[in-house]
XYZ file of C-alpha atoms in Angstrom:
756
model
C -7.543 28.300 7.317
C -9.763 26.580 9.857
C -12.924 27.666 11.198
C -11.272 29.499 13.920
C -9.980 32.163 11.821
C -11.461 34.933 11.928
C -12.319 35.553 8.377
C -14.850 37.106 6.675
C -15.862 33.845 4.669
C -16.856 32.514 8.224
C -20.372 33.549 10.222
C -20.599 34.462 14.001
C -22.137 32.387 16.195
C -25.319 32.895 16.912
C -26.440 34.033 20.910
C -28.337 31.407 22.991
C -31.211 33.645 22.870
C -31.359 32.923 19.101
C -32.249 29.510 19.788
C -34.867 29.434 21.615
C -37.528 27.679 19.649
C -35.762 25.463 17.799
C -37.303 22.227 16.411
C -36.043 18.989 18.338
C -34.599 17.248 15.686
C -34.069 16.787 12.222
C -37.271 15.176 11.498
C -39.167 18.313 13.387
C -37.723 20.583 10.616
C -39.995 18.820 8.403
C -43.209 19.023 10.012
C -46.211 21.330 8.441
C -44.422 21.175 4.857
C -46.507 20.000 2.107
C -45.385 17.300 -0.224
C -43.463 19.089 -2.850
C -41.935 21.200 -0.205
C -41.024 18.323 1.873
C -39.373 16.866 -1.537
C -37.183 19.867 -1.408
C -36.378 19.890 2.148
C -34.988 15.890 1.786
C -33.341 16.684 -1.698
C -30.033 17.098 -0.251
C -27.869 15.284 -3.098
C -27.024 16.365 -6.761
C -28.277 19.104 -8.353
C -31.894 20.212 -7.405
C -33.949 22.539 -9.155
C -37.014 24.374 -7.754
C -39.822 25.874 -9.513
C -42.034 27.982 -7.344
C -44.987 29.837 -8.328
C -45.773 33.365 -6.399
C -46.971 32.759 -2.810
C -45.778 28.661 -3.066
C -43.740 29.064 0.256
C -40.347 28.768 -2.158
C -38.415 30.381 1.249
C -39.807 27.936 3.698
C -38.793 25.126 1.608
C -35.109 26.240 0.797
C -34.738 27.469 4.447
C -36.212 24.221 6.059
C -34.052 21.774 3.053
C -30.808 23.799 4.683
C -31.948 23.465 8.563
C -32.943 19.952 7.733
C -29.212 18.980 5.714
C -27.217 20.623 9.168
C -29.564 18.426 11.513
C -29.306 15.523 9.672
C -25.634 15.725 9.722
C -25.288 15.969 5.761
C -24.242 19.537 5.851
C -22.018 21.599 8.067
C -23.292 25.070 8.576
C -20.434 26.798 7.582
C -19.866 24.872 4.442
C -23.031 25.989 3.050
C -23.835 29.229 1.240
C -27.435 30.591 0.574
C -27.607 33.141 -2.114
C -30.361 35.374 -2.978
C -30.511 39.190 -4.791
C -31.668 41.776 -1.980
C -30.437 42.421 1.733
C -34.109 42.166 2.715
C -34.446 38.630 1.611
C -31.376 37.824 3.172
C -32.034 38.929 6.270
C -35.443 37.256 6.252
C -33.291 33.577 5.319
C -30.638 34.152 8.345
C -33.375 34.904 10.834
C -35.335 31.880 10.187
C -32.410 29.398 9.583
C -31.667 30.944 13.079
C -34.898 29.738 14.248
C -34.975 26.236 12.761
C -31.497 25.910 14.222
C -28.950 26.335 11.402
C -27.373 30.004 12.517
C -24.147 29.500 11.451
C -25.124 29.270 7.620
C -23.925 31.888 5.468
C -26.981 33.746 3.730
C -25.813 36.656 1.455
C -26.461 38.500 -1.587
C -23.970 37.838 -4.594
C -22.261 41.228 -4.021
C -22.088 40.707 -0.558
C -20.427 37.215 -0.554
C -18.534 38.352 -3.425
C -17.156 41.771 -1.313
C -16.626 39.858 1.468
C -14.108 37.427 -0.233
C -12.466 39.814 -2.317
C -11.726 41.797 1.096
C -10.820 38.380 2.211
C -8.497 37.580 -0.150
C -7.060 40.682 -2.330
C -3.746 41.142 -0.103
C -2.956 37.587 -0.973
C -4.001 37.645 -4.396
C -3.250 41.317 -5.413
C -1.774 42.978 -2.584
C -2.622 46.436 -0.456
C -6.023 47.257 0.378
C -9.083 46.436 -1.916
C -9.991 49.661 -3.859
C -12.748 51.936 -2.204
C -16.333 51.413 -3.394
C -18.126 54.207 -5.216
C -20.501 55.585 -3.375
C -22.632 57.709 -5.731
C -22.037 56.555 -9.129
C -24.304 58.913 -10.667
C -22.444 61.460 -9.908
C -18.904 59.838 -11.064
C -20.844 59.011 -14.446
C -22.163 62.685 -14.655
C -18.717 63.748 -14.584
C -17.623 61.422 -17.266
C -20.184 62.766 -19.522
C -18.764 66.165 -18.614
C -15.524 65.276 -19.841
C -17.255 63.736 -22.935
C -18.684 67.629 -23.157
C -21.888 65.510 -22.981
C -24.455 67.371 -20.470
C -27.699 64.758 -19.105
C -30.432 65.598 -17.577
C -31.384 63.982 -14.138
C -33.429 61.278 -16.356
C -30.882 60.464 -18.637
C -28.219 60.019 -16.085
C -30.231 57.658 -14.739
C -30.568 55.632 -17.839
C -26.950 56.061 -18.924
C -26.045 54.559 -15.234
C -28.017 52.127 -15.926
C -26.900 51.328 -19.320
C -23.389 51.269 -17.838
C -24.118 48.447 -15.403
C -26.382 46.268 -17.812
C -23.121 46.523 -19.978
C -20.888 45.386 -17.019
C -23.120 42.462 -15.736
C -23.037 41.337 -19.191
C -19.558 41.849 -19.575
C -19.543 43.963 -22.395
C -16.626 46.507 -22.555
C -17.329 50.134 -24.008
C -16.082 49.754 -27.483
C -18.811 46.491 -27.617
C -21.783 48.064 -26.583
C -22.811 50.098 -29.539
C -23.209 46.430 -30.962
C -24.397 44.853 -28.005
C -27.318 47.437 -27.377
C -28.221 46.571 -30.920
C -28.235 43.075 -30.572
C -30.168 42.898 -27.933
C -32.987 45.628 -28.709
C -32.296 48.100 -25.877
C -33.931 51.284 -26.109
C -30.997 53.773 -25.624
C -31.198 57.082 -23.722
C -28.747 58.305 -25.835
C -26.766 57.780 -28.955
C -24.944 54.698 -28.305
C -21.795 55.643 -29.248
C -22.006 58.829 -27.114
C -23.068 56.149 -24.121
C -19.973 54.046 -25.153
C -17.518 57.169 -24.763
C -19.169 57.818 -21.317
C -18.932 54.517 -20.262
C -15.174 54.452 -21.106
C -14.677 57.990 -19.302
C -16.499 56.542 -15.703
C -14.076 53.384 -16.134
C -11.279 55.914 -16.549
C -11.952 58.242 -13.752
C -12.631 54.793 -11.517
C -9.216 54.009 -12.440
C -7.456 57.517 -11.673
C -8.965 57.432 -8.447
C -8.289 53.843 -7.084
C -11.940 53.208 -6.676
C -14.365 50.041 -7.374
C -18.209 50.103 -8.081
C -20.411 46.984 -7.342
C -19.989 45.766 -10.853
C -16.211 45.326 -10.509
C -16.946 43.251 -7.371
C -18.114 40.752 -9.031
C -15.772 41.250 -11.939
C -12.925 41.079 -9.263
C -13.896 38.336 -7.714
C -14.231 35.989 -10.694
C -10.871 37.181 -12.068
C -9.439 36.116 -8.732
C -11.057 32.687 -8.603
C -9.636 32.041 -12.054
C -6.282 32.872 -11.942
C -5.434 31.830 -8.528
C -6.218 28.400 -8.443
C -5.145 27.953 -4.831
C -7.539 30.483 -3.768
C -10.241 28.881 -5.727
C -9.807 25.909 -4.232
C -9.777 27.601 -0.361
C -12.670 28.849 -1.526
C -14.664 25.624 -2.377
C -13.324 23.304 0.708
C -15.103 25.964 2.518
C -18.633 26.192 0.660
C -19.589 23.133 -0.602
C -23.221 23.342 -0.911
C -25.015 25.999 -2.448
C -28.516 27.653 -2.579
C -29.289 30.117 -5.054
C -32.909 32.120 -4.455
C -34.652 34.191 -7.392
C -32.436 32.024 -10.076
C -34.460 33.617 -12.662
C -32.876 36.842 -11.936
C -29.284 35.699 -12.401
C -26.965 37.640 -14.913
C -24.258 36.142 -17.374
C -21.519 37.512 -14.428
C -23.600 36.216 -11.546
C -23.643 32.902 -12.940
C -19.986 32.727 -14.264
C -19.032 33.436 -10.427
C -21.701 30.639 -9.106
C -19.893 28.359 -11.449
C -16.143 29.475 -10.425
C -17.891 28.967 -6.657
C -18.878 25.378 -7.461
C -15.940 23.810 -9.474
C -16.894 20.305 -10.625
C -19.320 19.755 -8.016
C -22.918 19.534 -8.138
C -24.281 20.346 -4.551
C -26.435 23.023 -6.061
C -29.970 23.813 -5.186
C -31.830 26.903 -7.537
C -35.368 28.399 -7.046
C -37.199 30.334 -9.449
C -40.190 31.198 -11.572
C -39.671 32.351 -14.805
C -43.163 34.029 -14.940
C -41.303 36.803 -12.499
C -38.222 37.843 -14.662
C -39.171 41.573 -14.712
C -35.361 42.560 -14.349
C -33.903 41.691 -17.977
C -33.356 45.458 -18.093
C -30.226 44.983 -15.453
C -29.002 41.821 -17.198
C -31.001 39.192 -15.802
C -32.449 36.124 -17.517
C -34.055 33.052 -17.015
C -32.389 31.186 -19.306
C -30.185 29.806 -16.586
C -33.055 28.024 -14.765
C -35.087 26.975 -17.982
C -31.679 25.373 -19.103
C -31.022 23.824 -15.583
C -32.033 20.517 -16.964
C -29.782 20.722 -19.602
C -26.812 21.579 -17.927
C -27.599 18.711 -15.718
C -29.173 15.926 -16.736
C -29.776 14.263 -13.767
C -31.047 17.043 -11.931
C -34.460 16.817 -9.516
C -37.215 19.428 -10.293
C -39.628 20.265 -7.895
C -42.659 22.463 -9.048
C -44.304 24.103 -6.223
C -48.280 25.718 -7.436
C -50.037 25.402 -3.908
C -50.324 29.112 -3.531
C -50.705 30.013 0.540
C -50.942 33.719 -0.022
C -53.621 34.538 -2.442
C -57.199 33.924 -2.261
C -58.872 31.635 -4.957
C -60.364 35.044 -6.868
C -57.056 36.782 -6.776
C -54.919 33.509 -8.116
C -57.949 33.074 -11.061
C -56.803 35.997 -12.256
C -52.787 36.033 -12.184
C -53.332 32.773 -14.170
C -55.542 34.610 -16.407
C -52.775 37.275 -16.899
C -50.374 34.678 -17.989
C -52.680 32.497 -19.585
C -52.067 34.790 -22.720
C -48.510 34.644 -22.538
C -46.157 33.994 -25.103
C -42.740 33.078 -25.319
C -40.587 30.500 -24.015
C -40.870 31.271 -20.389
C -44.760 31.195 -20.942
C -44.434 27.590 -21.772
C -42.779 26.809 -18.407
C -45.141 28.931 -16.367
C -47.165 27.433 -13.338
C -50.624 27.410 -12.742
C -51.415 28.502 -9.335
C -53.945 26.653 -7.014
C -55.050 28.520 -4.040
C -54.865 27.112 -0.601
C -56.707 29.801 1.279
C -60.617 30.431 1.689
C -62.713 32.300 -0.775
C -62.363 35.816 -1.113
C -63.964 39.213 -2.425
C -63.763 39.399 -6.269
C -61.069 41.794 -7.983
C -62.494 45.264 -8.226
C -62.280 46.903 -11.774
C -62.889 50.558 -12.029
C -62.648 53.209 -14.920
C -62.163 56.714 -13.912
C -62.414 60.068 -15.640
C -59.148 61.279 -14.969
C -56.032 60.776 -12.874
C -56.775 62.895 -9.967
C -60.299 61.446 -9.945
C -58.683 57.550 -9.944
C -55.784 58.943 -6.895
C -59.172 60.428 -4.824
C -61.222 57.053 -5.573
C -58.126 54.595 -4.642
C -57.712 56.964 -1.306
C -61.440 56.875 -0.245
C -61.878 52.849 -0.727
C -58.270 52.800 1.073
C -59.837 54.824 3.794
C -62.646 52.461 3.921
C -60.632 49.528 4.569
C -58.514 50.949 6.993
C -61.502 52.043 9.398
C -61.649 49.854 12.334
C -64.466 46.870 11.901
C -66.413 48.306 14.907
C -66.696 51.742 13.017
C -67.742 49.977 9.881
C -64.562 49.614 8.211
C -62.603 46.810 6.705
C -60.417 47.397 9.778
C -57.274 46.252 7.580
C -53.936 47.691 9.237
C -52.460 50.615 6.454
C -49.448 49.049 6.534
C -50.932 45.836 5.195
C -52.405 47.877 1.577
C -50.140 48.963 -1.498
C -50.716 51.470 -4.193
C -48.559 49.708 -7.311
C -47.870 51.983 -10.281
C -45.534 51.070 -13.355
C -43.389 54.607 -12.821
C -42.236 56.369 -9.982
C -43.592 59.466 -11.644
C -47.188 58.417 -10.799
C -46.556 58.743 -6.897
C -47.198 62.155 -6.546
C -50.985 62.842 -7.519
C -51.796 59.802 -4.677
C -49.204 60.960 -2.305
C -51.083 64.198 -2.567
C -54.879 61.903 -2.431
C -53.900 59.939 0.664
C -52.663 63.094 2.418
C -56.286 64.666 1.784
C -57.960 61.828 3.090
C -55.737 61.646 6.475
C -54.370 58.238 5.484
C -50.732 58.114 6.416
C -48.140 56.049 3.726
C -44.945 55.716 3.370
C -42.812 55.830 -0.072
C -40.582 52.438 -1.010
C -37.521 53.352 -2.229
C -37.437 56.814 -0.511
C -34.769 57.480 2.495
C -33.689 54.391 4.003
C -35.227 53.499 7.486
C -31.913 53.064 9.435
C -30.968 56.171 8.170
C -33.420 57.909 9.520
C -32.308 60.833 12.035
C -34.525 59.551 14.765
C -34.111 55.947 13.973
C -30.078 56.990 14.631
C -30.690 58.665 17.525
C -33.159 55.772 18.864
C -30.098 53.152 18.335
C -28.105 55.511 20.224
C -30.207 55.617 23.122
C -31.360 52.013 23.212
C -27.230 50.883 22.888
C -26.502 53.580 26.024
C -29.349 51.791 27.877
C -27.926 48.025 26.854
C -24.859 49.082 28.422
C -25.916 50.997 31.407
C -27.939 47.767 32.597
C -29.554 47.337 35.577
C -27.874 50.468 36.916
C -30.523 52.454 35.588
C -33.547 51.947 37.986
C -36.302 52.832 35.623
C -35.451 49.954 33.392
C -34.527 47.661 36.486
C -37.446 45.362 36.708
C -38.939 45.854 32.942
C -38.954 43.565 30.244
C -37.375 44.364 27.054
C -40.148 45.729 25.270
C -41.181 47.820 28.433
C -37.687 48.953 28.518
C -37.628 50.254 24.828
C -40.745 51.746 25.198
C -39.395 53.530 27.836
C -36.617 54.953 26.395
C -38.219 56.375 23.046
C -41.342 57.500 25.185
C -38.269 60.354 25.727
C -37.953 61.308 22.054
C -41.540 61.161 21.040
C -43.205 57.721 21.023
C -46.178 57.341 22.968
C -48.958 54.605 22.740
C -51.375 56.303 20.488
C -50.471 58.191 17.305
C -50.408 61.601 16.985
C -53.317 63.536 14.813
C -52.519 64.391 11.082
C -49.803 63.575 9.337
C -46.191 65.610 8.193
C -43.217 65.046 9.860
C -44.411 64.756 13.347
C -46.534 61.503 12.575
C -43.557 60.386 10.455
C -41.399 60.282 13.368
C -43.779 58.720 15.597
C -44.224 55.762 13.282
C -40.697 55.230 12.992
C -40.493 55.054 16.980
C -43.585 52.970 16.599
C -42.328 50.621 14.101
C -39.230 49.888 16.407
C -41.391 49.497 19.210
C -43.304 46.534 17.397
C -40.037 44.827 16.461
C -39.030 44.620 20.258
C -42.334 43.032 20.715
C -41.934 40.730 17.926
C -38.159 40.085 18.883
C -38.737 38.989 22.226
C -42.099 37.316 22.257
C -41.652 33.886 23.985
C -37.799 33.999 24.043
C -35.139 34.937 26.920
C -33.217 38.025 25.242
C -31.782 41.117 26.724
C -31.536 44.830 25.410
C -28.572 43.939 24.680
C -29.595 41.258 21.962
C -32.129 43.919 20.646
C -29.610 45.916 19.934
C -27.610 43.267 17.947
C -30.300 42.983 16.200
C -30.782 46.150 15.499
C -27.055 46.660 14.030
C -27.494 43.250 11.644
C -30.608 44.794 10.295
C -29.213 48.016 9.631
C -26.254 46.142 8.236
C -28.685 44.106 5.815
C -30.909 47.093 5.417
C -33.631 44.855 6.705
C -36.397 47.333 8.103
C -38.979 46.907 10.123
C -42.860 47.607 9.142
C -43.666 51.461 9.197
C -47.741 51.453 9.714
C -48.529 53.139 6.609
C -49.919 52.635 3.186
C -46.833 51.702 0.455
C -46.543 53.632 -2.626
C -43.876 51.637 -4.814
C -43.472 50.867 -8.481
C -44.346 47.210 -9.780
C -40.420 46.447 -9.659
C -39.927 47.842 -6.094
C -42.605 45.483 -4.843
C -41.001 42.417 -6.262
C -41.216 39.614 -3.225
C -43.291 41.735 -0.887
C -47.214 40.996 -0.416
C -50.061 42.830 1.091
C -53.584 41.930 2.685
C -54.616 44.445 -0.145
C -52.834 46.208 -2.927
C -54.477 48.694 -5.795
C -52.705 48.291 -9.055
C -53.280 51.833 -10.720
C -52.745 53.672 -13.803
C -53.645 50.308 -15.638
C -53.656 52.084 -19.636
C -51.918 51.346 -22.802
C -48.745 53.258 -23.117
C -48.154 52.470 -19.253
C -48.856 48.541 -18.647
C -46.949 47.535 -21.117
C -45.195 50.787 -20.988
C -44.676 52.763 -24.412
C -41.274 51.807 -25.040
C -41.859 48.553 -25.147
C -41.765 47.698 -28.832
C -40.592 43.679 -29.256
C -42.401 40.768 -28.267
C -40.189 40.059 -25.588
C -40.516 43.521 -23.997
C -43.835 43.157 -24.236
C -44.197 39.899 -22.377
C -41.850 41.311 -19.675
C -44.125 43.919 -18.882
C -47.005 41.150 -18.995
C -45.165 39.589 -16.220
C -44.927 42.858 -14.333
C -48.674 42.629 -14.025
C -48.328 39.375 -13.013
C -46.251 40.033 -9.962
C -48.251 43.279 -9.074
C -51.223 40.824 -8.735
C -49.685 38.110 -7.117
C -48.593 40.670 -3.915
C -52.462 40.755 -3.143
C -53.255 38.179 -0.253
C -56.884 39.236 -0.156
C -58.460 42.318 -1.609
C -57.090 43.348 -5.241
C -58.280 46.448 -7.200
C -57.135 47.332 -10.749
C -58.257 50.640 -12.187
C -57.327 52.929 -15.105
C -57.938 56.514 -16.427
C -59.653 57.553 -19.296
C -57.423 60.890 -19.506
C -54.824 62.552 -17.809
C -56.386 65.645 -16.831
C -59.698 66.967 -15.640
C -61.607 67.865 -18.906
C -59.079 66.078 -21.057
C -60.254 63.702 -23.788
C -61.527 60.506 -22.883
C -59.004 58.250 -25.631
C -56.910 56.074 -22.941
C -57.667 52.281 -23.365
C -57.567 49.692 -20.515
C -54.382 47.473 -20.626
C -54.547 44.676 -23.126
C -53.461 42.597 -20.408
C -57.100 42.955 -18.987
C -58.483 41.196 -22.259
C -60.651 38.852 -21.362
C -60.610 39.221 -17.998
C -62.413 42.498 -16.927
C -66.332 42.588 -17.513
C -67.212 43.337 -20.775
C -63.844 42.334 -22.398
C -62.613 39.287 -24.773
C -59.726 37.858 -24.995
C -57.327 38.487 -27.953
C -56.107 35.164 -28.359
C -56.648 31.766 -27.015
C -55.414 30.330 -23.816
C -52.427 28.034 -23.353
C -52.375 25.187 -21.142
C -50.124 25.706 -17.765
C -48.061 23.009 -15.707
C -49.089 21.615 -12.419
C -47.101 20.800 -9.732
C -44.880 17.550 -8.810
C -41.602 16.280 -9.024
C -39.423 15.013 -12.011
C -36.385 13.110 -11.015
C -33.683 13.188 -13.604
C -33.300 12.447 -17.272
C -34.300 14.440 -20.013
C -34.824 13.684 -23.459
C -32.142 12.306 -26.166
C -29.242 10.536 -25.142
C -27.967 11.484 -21.770
C -27.244 10.003 -18.719
C -30.239 9.140 -16.586
C -30.089 9.728 -12.804
C -28.252 6.604 -10.956
C -28.331 5.118 -7.509
C -25.106 4.259 -5.666
C -21.791 5.063 -7.870
C -19.697 2.147 -8.033
C -16.052 1.598 -9.000
C -15.914 -0.163 -12.128
C -12.859 -1.685 -10.683
C -12.912 -2.666 -7.168
C -16.776 -2.050 -6.851
C -16.345 0.208 -3.628
C -19.360 2.604 -3.425
C -18.328 6.110 -4.281
C -19.030 8.901 -2.686
C -16.316 11.492 -4.111
C -17.956 13.964 -6.910
C -13.624 13.386 -8.454
C -13.927 9.788 -8.299
C -17.772 9.563 -9.282
C -16.959 11.217 -12.404
C -13.901 8.437 -13.071
C -16.346 6.084 -12.063
C -13.484 4.460 -10.035
C -11.113 5.120 -6.457
C -8.458 7.394 -7.429
C -5.633 5.058 -6.136
C -7.505 1.882 -8.407
C -5.545 1.065 -11.655
C -6.337 3.294 -14.419
C -6.606 2.230 -18.043
C -5.266 5.761 -19.121
C -4.742 6.238 -23.126
C -2.168 8.799 -22.277
C -1.538 10.115 -25.878
C -5.619 10.479 -26.091
C -5.652 12.582 -22.571
C -2.698 14.779 -24.279
C -4.798 15.446 -27.722
C -7.836 15.896 -25.590
C -6.203 18.156 -23.300
C -4.473 20.035 -26.549
C -8.073 20.234 -28.101
C -9.905 21.526 -24.853
C -7.548 24.263 -24.925
C -7.987 25.453 -28.339
C -11.873 25.161 -27.609
C -11.305 27.404 -24.816
C -9.416 29.820 -26.247
C -11.806 30.119 -29.252
C -14.640 30.592 -26.811
C -12.795 32.840 -24.621
C -13.649 30.809 -21.646
C -11.861 29.168 -19.013
C -10.829 25.404 -20.117
C -12.831 23.832 -17.313
C -15.882 25.434 -19.015
C -15.381 22.528 -22.205
C -14.540 19.863 -19.970
C -13.353 19.353 -16.332
C -10.050 17.352 -15.946
C -12.042 14.477 -14.194
C -13.675 14.371 -17.259
C -11.024 14.498 -19.946
C -9.368 11.625 -17.474
C -12.698 9.688 -17.458
C -13.231 10.017 -21.283
C -9.417 8.913 -21.956
C -9.726 5.895 -19.838
C -13.322 4.955 -21.466
C -12.326 5.748 -25.011
C -16.001 5.753 -26.224
C -16.999 5.079 -29.688
C -20.104 5.851 -30.096
C -22.426 8.834 -29.192
C -24.221 6.616 -26.396
C -20.847 5.666 -24.479
C -19.907 9.148 -24.619
C -22.705 10.485 -23.194
C -22.584 7.729 -20.151
C -19.563 9.299 -18.881
C -20.371 11.820 -16.296
C -19.929 15.432 -17.307
C -20.975 14.899 -20.554
C -24.672 16.827 -20.888
C -26.996 17.152 -23.691
C -25.917 20.560 -24.394
C -21.710 19.869 -24.226
C -22.397 16.482 -26.282
C -24.342 18.418 -29.329
C -21.569 20.832 -29.111
C -18.425 18.588 -28.482
C -19.503 15.545 -29.183
C -18.429 15.020 -32.676
C -14.691 16.107 -31.943
C -14.626 14.101 -29.042
C -15.271 11.019 -31.026
C -12.894 11.934 -33.714
C -9.889 12.120 -31.193
C -10.945 8.568 -29.343
C -11.012 7.275 -33.087
C -7.748 8.297 -33.521
C -8.447 10.736 -36.334
C -6.695 14.013 -36.449
C -8.880 17.025 -36.653
C -8.948 19.739 -39.516
C -8.816 23.156 -38.628
C -12.497 23.558 -39.975
C -13.796 20.862 -37.202
C -14.394 22.417 -34.026
C -13.497 25.996 -35.351
C -17.228 26.638 -36.461
C -18.833 25.533 -33.639
C -21.322 28.053 -31.552
C -20.213 29.390 -28.151
C -22.552 28.972 -24.999
C -21.319 26.113 -22.942
C -20.354 27.523 -19.944
C -20.341 31.045 -19.188
C -20.518 34.166 -21.458
C -17.236 35.723 -22.942
C -15.333 36.701 -19.813
C -14.895 40.638 -19.644
C -11.965 42.509 -20.909
C -12.665 45.734 -18.620
C -9.775 47.513 -17.608
C -10.541 47.134 -14.097
C -10.493 42.937 -14.081
C -7.114 42.100 -12.436
């Protein structure tokens, strides 16, 4: 396969218009970065871990790292795969990379990257067409439940679907679900055995109809790469450098796929913040981020703590929310330092009941969005958000905003590019682009003017219509397209066809433009977004933390959820709660415990723990593990080694080997037995190159074994005694190695019936 092959593995070529503002050279890419961001951008070799607090410019750091590597000639654009978790984040990353002159780099979600590879390799690996993707998973789950004579209401259906998704990303098969759910402390929406039957029925329905779901995409891609070494090698030849954003949200299945993409190499940069782990209910775990240095002892670790998003007042509150946190993620928390000018203090407000809280919030927003010349705050409605714990809380705020004549949009409602007026506008703009200069009304106009002319025929006007409702919603959609055209064309020579192509790409990635209205969203949906003004509402015990958060880890995740909410605000922050649900009700609600010691008149419940500052840590870890090296030289001829495999062997491939062949065969047999016991691929124990290096060096002590590339702290603890025994010529008894814990590599492989 070559770069000229029309394969889904290869990116499209960017248009000339997309290179208009490209930095002049590699050094120019580094301009404007702070010292820690610059360290990220220039750390192009070996494993790199970026611990990035909220608002510290992590996307800027990693996109400049990729662009610097490309512009400096270290990375070939097509050899880089940047992975994130949302289509919006991937679209933003692609846009920034284009502006920096690295438009050929792939930036995708895990599912998108896996699906493209699966579609490309399926005919070769399995034959025929890839099974169809399930479009309405909940509908299929409902059908499976009906087959099991179980009736689920709307909420139960959503929750059972979530349990099935969790099971698959944690590689739990139906018969193992009850035990796995109990071990994880999950609050199952129905009897666990009942959910297991529905899960099994759901898998059976998919098989009968030749369908797969998004979790199957990952499972099947993992299966193909594990079973077909030729395909795995082909993917690894294509992608040689990896960047993973939001690494704290990686599931065991996604980590397993990442390791298969990587193979023996360590050209990996991960970015994350354990304090923003809020998706554990989907199978996400910060363990991969927190254990990165253990798995990669020579890693460079860079901490970003300079907060460019929020004022010192907001940052102080955010640090305070985490100061009382407990658990492993809390031990690694970052103490943010604001880089902005001071702003107003956060506002705390208690209300008699929920309607009063909603009315009070709507009134304050009305004041904020009123133009400055009329005595208001002059904040655009699109720069204001109301964030709540569960979606059911939105209704009272929708009504209050409508009564106050404040435009709003529900995040997570109908997708922007699926709105009828947006689809119609896309067709009209595509037709106008084809007509080009043949249309005299558009011949001499710039692109934004052409867009305004086209959309004016469908209801766009320079000023919004009065009131709210469907007419205002339609206008907001068209106005968002006009603003997008103005932003896209700013400072660049582009055509209407270029804009249409941009709209098509955004629609495919669901990367919607900004709609001019106050955002209503859950705290989970707000992750990755930011606004000038944020209203955190409903902050009572039983809601934040939510009632069903029983265990310490569950409560701590609720605390992190509030932290995410606080760090969405740039300047204005309001925190409120209602003492009762309805007017006239008993005022027996209490403010969230997470505000103790922060809101006026409250006392902290526990002493505050110190937070971690920023900086750079190069290589090394505690214990007898190898330190980060400079150039690696062949121990036979002395040549500087650059190939990863040769560096593991510590010699050139063609230099004479001192291999103890009998030891090598014993090590291979031992590795196969270990892999079988753990249910993992053999390379997760030790790679072939590491076994060769051990058989050549024949280490006699733990320190000598630790000095071999590929033997880290974790594997030394887990396998060191066995390996040293084999090197000494002693045969292992059956109990040696049989009682060792798992965990050096991916989790136990799925035995899901959809895996090939």
